[in-house]
């Protein structure tokens, strides 16, 4: 009888444990994805990090975990740091400019101003200029408001070292982030004006909303045609846009929390164009054309802080 009782209770206990493990992971999954994506700028790599986080999480004794959210963030951060170093090596051989993978985001992301700013294409490119450790500390502290002790455990540094890294990263980002943060309404108006100018071929209207030193980056990844170097200056950028306007079908959307345009050719997504707007003028245009980076535009991605 005792043997029979033990045989039937053990699977139940294991099942209960797996239910608890799964529930904790599902509860925090969107947060973990957002952490990984902000560190990597790649949705595909962020998904890989989540898979690795899950594999490690199922082996954890939950009785030893005081804060499941913090523990999961710690695992995710360590896996993302490992991927970030690998991604850095891949970028060294990348053909042409490398841009973050754009995400189709729900309107609620734009409503969270801090989250929208942190996942914008412009900010992700600023984060690219940080070292892997600086990026991890900045994201965890300034975006997700984790304590220095929690971050120290995640990156295997002392809290004092984390404070120094955070100060250095914050100053670095502050010197490079958009000069005048545009309101959602102003950004929407600028994107709409840009769309009308491109669709109508109105060169003067286009020049009116492009900053004199605007930079166009096109990411084809060596797979599709794209400029291999930045296109700089309003005249040059307007010239490039004017050449391709006739074949374009432009669809307004929300990408990475900001208004953006999806460019379709023959009904298929060809390019996603995000923008950096400073003081009412477009200072940066980010055209992602690499087909491998366009797969997350068929459905909304949920991001959470």
XYZ file of C-alpha atoms in Angstrom:
305
model
C 0.000 0.000 0.000
C 2.793 2.402 0.886
C 4.551 1.677 -2.405
C 1.324 2.279 -4.324
C 0.776 5.580 -2.501
C 4.283 6.782 -3.258
C 3.997 5.859 -6.932
C 0.819 7.895 -7.419
C 1.833 10.949 -5.371
C 5.231 11.629 -6.952
C 3.880 12.412 -10.440
C 1.298 14.703 -8.869
C 4.027 16.541 -6.957
C 6.103 16.844 -10.095
C 3.043 18.080 -11.974
C 2.310 20.690 -9.319
C 5.917 21.867 -9.447
C 5.857 22.173 -13.249
C 2.612 24.117 -13.048
C 4.254 26.604 -10.660
C 7.402 26.839 -12.792
C 5.411 27.364 -15.985
C 3.059 29.903 -14.426
C 5.950 32.022 -13.126
C 7.645 32.003 -16.518
C 4.448 32.851 -18.420
C 3.646 35.662 -15.967
C 6.976 37.378 -16.590
C 7.606 36.321 -20.201
C 6.808 39.687 -21.812
C 9.074 41.462 -19.327
C 11.899 38.999 -19.981
C 11.521 39.397 -23.749
C 11.667 43.187 -23.387
C 14.836 42.982 -21.270
C 16.511 40.686 -23.805
C 15.360 42.738 -26.800
C 16.580 46.033 -25.340
C 19.957 44.468 -24.655
C 20.265 42.831 -28.081
C 18.178 44.855 -30.541
C 17.184 41.547 -32.117
C 13.848 39.830 -31.592
C 15.183 36.539 -32.936
C 18.082 36.558 -30.471
C 15.739 37.644 -27.670
C 13.556 34.609 -28.368
C 16.662 32.394 -28.196
C 17.533 33.966 -24.839
C 14.032 33.223 -23.533
C 14.362 29.594 -24.597
C 17.660 29.303 -22.741
C 16.163 31.083 -19.729
C 13.321 28.557 -19.659
C 15.708 25.591 -19.827
C 17.614 26.924 -16.827
C 14.472 27.943 -14.955
C 12.960 24.435 -15.023
C 16.005 23.163 -13.130
C 15.687 25.676 -10.297
C 14.444 24.654 -6.851
C 11.622 27.163 -6.324
C 11.902 26.773 -2.549
C 15.229 28.600 -2.745
C 13.860 31.541 -4.793
C 12.724 34.576 -2.797
C 11.746 36.743 -5.775
C 10.843 34.845 -8.948
C 10.752 37.982 -11.128
C 14.239 39.055 -10.042
C 15.598 35.536 -10.446
C 14.216 35.219 -13.975
C 15.556 38.657 -14.927
C 18.956 37.576 -13.621
C 18.978 34.437 -15.789
C 17.785 36.412 -18.823
C 20.428 39.101 -18.326
C 23.260 36.587 -18.145
C 22.089 34.794 -21.272
C 21.592 38.107 -23.103
C 25.117 39.226 -22.172
C 26.500 36.035 -23.682
C 24.470 36.594 -26.862
C 25.464 40.260 -26.967
C 29.136 39.365 -27.211
C 28.412 36.843 -29.965
C 26.217 39.370 -31.766
C 29.059 41.882 -31.619
C 31.297 39.475 -33.510
C 28.575 38.888 -36.125
C 28.176 42.619 -36.669
C 31.865 42.921 -37.516
C 31.227 40.976 -40.739
C 27.743 42.401 -41.407
C 27.281 43.876 -44.888
C 26.404 47.583 -44.652
C 24.827 49.362 -41.681
C 23.333 47.183 -38.937
C 19.943 48.294 -37.592
C 17.836 46.821 -34.786
C 15.064 44.420 -35.718
C 11.804 46.429 -35.844
C 8.781 45.301 -33.852
C 5.140 46.005 -34.581
C 3.930 47.330 -31.233
C 0.498 47.958 -29.741
C -0.687 51.505 -28.936
C -0.211 50.900 -25.197
C 3.557 50.859 -25.711
C 3.448 54.425 -27.045
C 1.370 55.437 -24.014
C 4.220 54.392 -21.712
C 6.572 57.238 -22.616
C 9.628 55.785 -20.891
C 9.162 52.347 -22.442
C 8.540 53.803 -25.915
C 11.683 55.924 -25.638
C 13.789 52.977 -24.506
C 12.755 50.705 -27.409
C 12.771 53.363 -30.139
C 15.122 52.703 -33.032
C 17.039 55.873 -32.201
C 17.606 54.812 -28.590
C 18.533 51.235 -29.505
C 21.209 52.648 -31.798
C 22.497 54.804 -28.943
C 22.650 51.682 -26.753
C 24.745 50.030 -29.462
C 27.556 52.447 -28.557
C 27.789 51.054 -25.001
C 29.864 48.085 -23.925
C 27.839 44.914 -23.198
C 28.102 45.411 -19.430
C 27.228 49.114 -19.658
C 24.225 48.286 -21.795
C 22.993 45.663 -19.339
C 23.364 48.019 -16.375
C 21.698 50.932 -18.171
C 18.743 48.836 -19.312
C 18.197 47.187 -15.930
C 18.623 50.388 -13.911
C 17.276 53.232 -16.056
C 14.582 51.345 -17.946
C 13.431 48.671 -15.497
C 14.425 50.430 -12.276
C 16.131 47.420 -10.703
C 18.120 48.000 -7.557
C 21.907 48.077 -7.640
C 22.077 44.907 -5.536
C 19.829 43.032 -7.982
C 21.882 44.194 -10.961
C 25.107 43.249 -9.184
C 23.849 39.667 -8.832
C 22.806 39.564 -12.477
C 26.176 40.671 -13.888
C 28.511 39.357 -11.164
C 29.774 42.774 -10.083
C 29.752 44.554 -6.735
C 26.971 47.107 -6.079
C 29.623 49.837 -5.927
C 30.942 48.830 -9.356
C 27.396 48.780 -10.727
C 26.837 52.351 -9.506
C 29.968 53.514 -11.319
C 28.993 51.680 -14.497
C 25.466 53.111 -14.333
C 26.805 56.658 -13.942
C 29.168 56.219 -16.891
C 26.498 54.636 -19.120
C 23.920 57.291 -18.225
C 26.290 60.104 -19.156
C 27.193 58.354 -22.408
C 23.531 57.921 -23.388
C 22.583 61.471 -22.349
C 25.208 62.889 -24.711
C 23.831 60.924 -27.679
C 20.069 60.640 -27.193
C 17.631 62.831 -29.206
C 18.188 66.513 -28.414
C 14.539 67.494 -28.067
C 12.149 64.642 -27.341
C 9.114 65.084 -29.598
C 5.615 64.530 -28.252
C 3.561 61.684 -29.668
C 1.339 64.185 -31.484
C 4.306 66.040 -32.997
C 5.915 62.778 -34.067
C 2.665 61.650 -35.708
C 2.315 64.957 -37.582
C 5.898 64.776 -38.824
C 5.491 61.189 -40.024
C 2.249 62.084 -41.819
C 3.923 65.086 -43.490
C 6.841 62.879 -44.514
C 4.468 60.308 -46.000
C 2.587 62.939 -48.029
C 5.821 64.467 -49.298
C 7.208 61.109 -50.430
C 3.945 59.909 -51.996
C 3.419 63.145 -53.944
C 7.062 63.588 -54.852
C 6.972 67.088 -53.326
C 10.686 67.731 -52.966
C 10.309 71.089 -51.236
C 7.886 69.726 -48.646
C 10.319 66.885 -48.027
C 13.233 69.271 -47.587
C 11.136 71.327 -45.163
C 10.873 68.423 -42.699
C 14.365 66.978 -43.125
C 17.114 68.406 -40.919
C 20.056 69.739 -42.954
C 22.307 67.038 -41.466
C 19.747 64.197 -41.619
C 21.227 60.696 -41.906
C 19.596 57.796 -43.771
C 20.709 54.289 -42.783
C 19.551 51.331 -44.881
C 19.969 47.774 -43.625
C 19.859 45.146 -46.350
C 22.205 42.715 -44.616
C 23.803 41.826 -47.942
C 20.554 40.049 -48.881
C 18.731 42.856 -50.701
C 19.907 46.077 -52.285
C 20.737 48.844 -49.813
C 23.228 51.667 -49.410
C 26.432 50.320 -47.895
C 27.209 53.608 -46.186
C 25.094 56.277 -44.478
C 23.431 58.811 -46.782
C 24.028 62.236 -45.225
C 22.365 65.598 -45.857
C 18.825 66.675 -46.752
C 19.509 66.997 -50.479
C 21.100 63.547 -50.752
C 18.413 61.845 -48.666
C 15.592 63.539 -50.602
C 17.218 62.427 -53.845
C 17.311 58.789 -52.694
C 13.698 58.871 -51.515
C 12.578 60.538 -54.743
C 14.037 57.709 -56.843
C 12.004 55.015 -55.124
C 8.785 56.903 -54.351
C 6.948 55.859 -57.504
C 7.127 52.161 -56.648
C 6.156 52.579 -52.997
C 2.968 51.877 -51.119
C 3.285 53.440 -47.661
C 1.333 52.165 -44.653
C 1.390 54.079 -41.344
C 1.962 51.871 -38.321
C 3.479 51.743 -34.834
C 7.014 50.364 -34.754
C 8.969 50.188 -31.505
C 6.487 52.502 -29.844
C 6.774 55.239 -32.469
C 4.792 56.089 -35.613
C 6.596 54.645 -38.634
C 5.940 53.544 -42.201
C 5.806 50.097 -43.720
C 6.803 50.146 -47.385
C 5.094 47.554 -49.541
C 5.988 46.474 -53.061
C 3.458 44.300 -54.820
C 1.578 43.968 -51.551
C 4.560 42.455 -49.723
C 6.524 44.144 -46.958
C 9.744 45.454 -48.483
C 11.015 47.991 -45.953
C 10.208 49.434 -42.552
C 11.119 53.080 -42.109
C 11.467 54.462 -38.599
C 12.562 57.992 -37.776
C 14.378 60.080 -35.235
C 12.758 63.473 -34.759
C 14.469 66.378 -33.005
C 12.757 69.769 -32.603
C 10.176 68.952 -35.274
C 12.689 67.887 -37.940
C 13.682 64.397 -39.061
C 17.325 63.909 -38.119
C 17.513 60.158 -38.672
C 15.831 57.713 -41.055
C 16.229 53.989 -40.396
C 15.196 51.789 -43.314
C 15.264 48.086 -42.479
C 15.158 45.974 -45.646
C 16.848 42.753 -44.557
C 14.046 40.148 -44.948
C 15.337 38.243 -41.914
C 14.470 41.257 -39.756
C 10.923 41.783 -41.019
C 9.227 38.659 -39.636
C 7.876 40.380 -36.504
C 5.770 42.832 -38.518
C 2.895 40.462 -39.182
C 1.733 40.516 -35.550
C 2.012 42.838 -32.577
C 4.725 42.178 -30.015
C 3.822 42.808 -26.392
C 6.488 44.682 -24.455
C 6.401 45.258 -20.721
C 8.339 47.099 -18.029
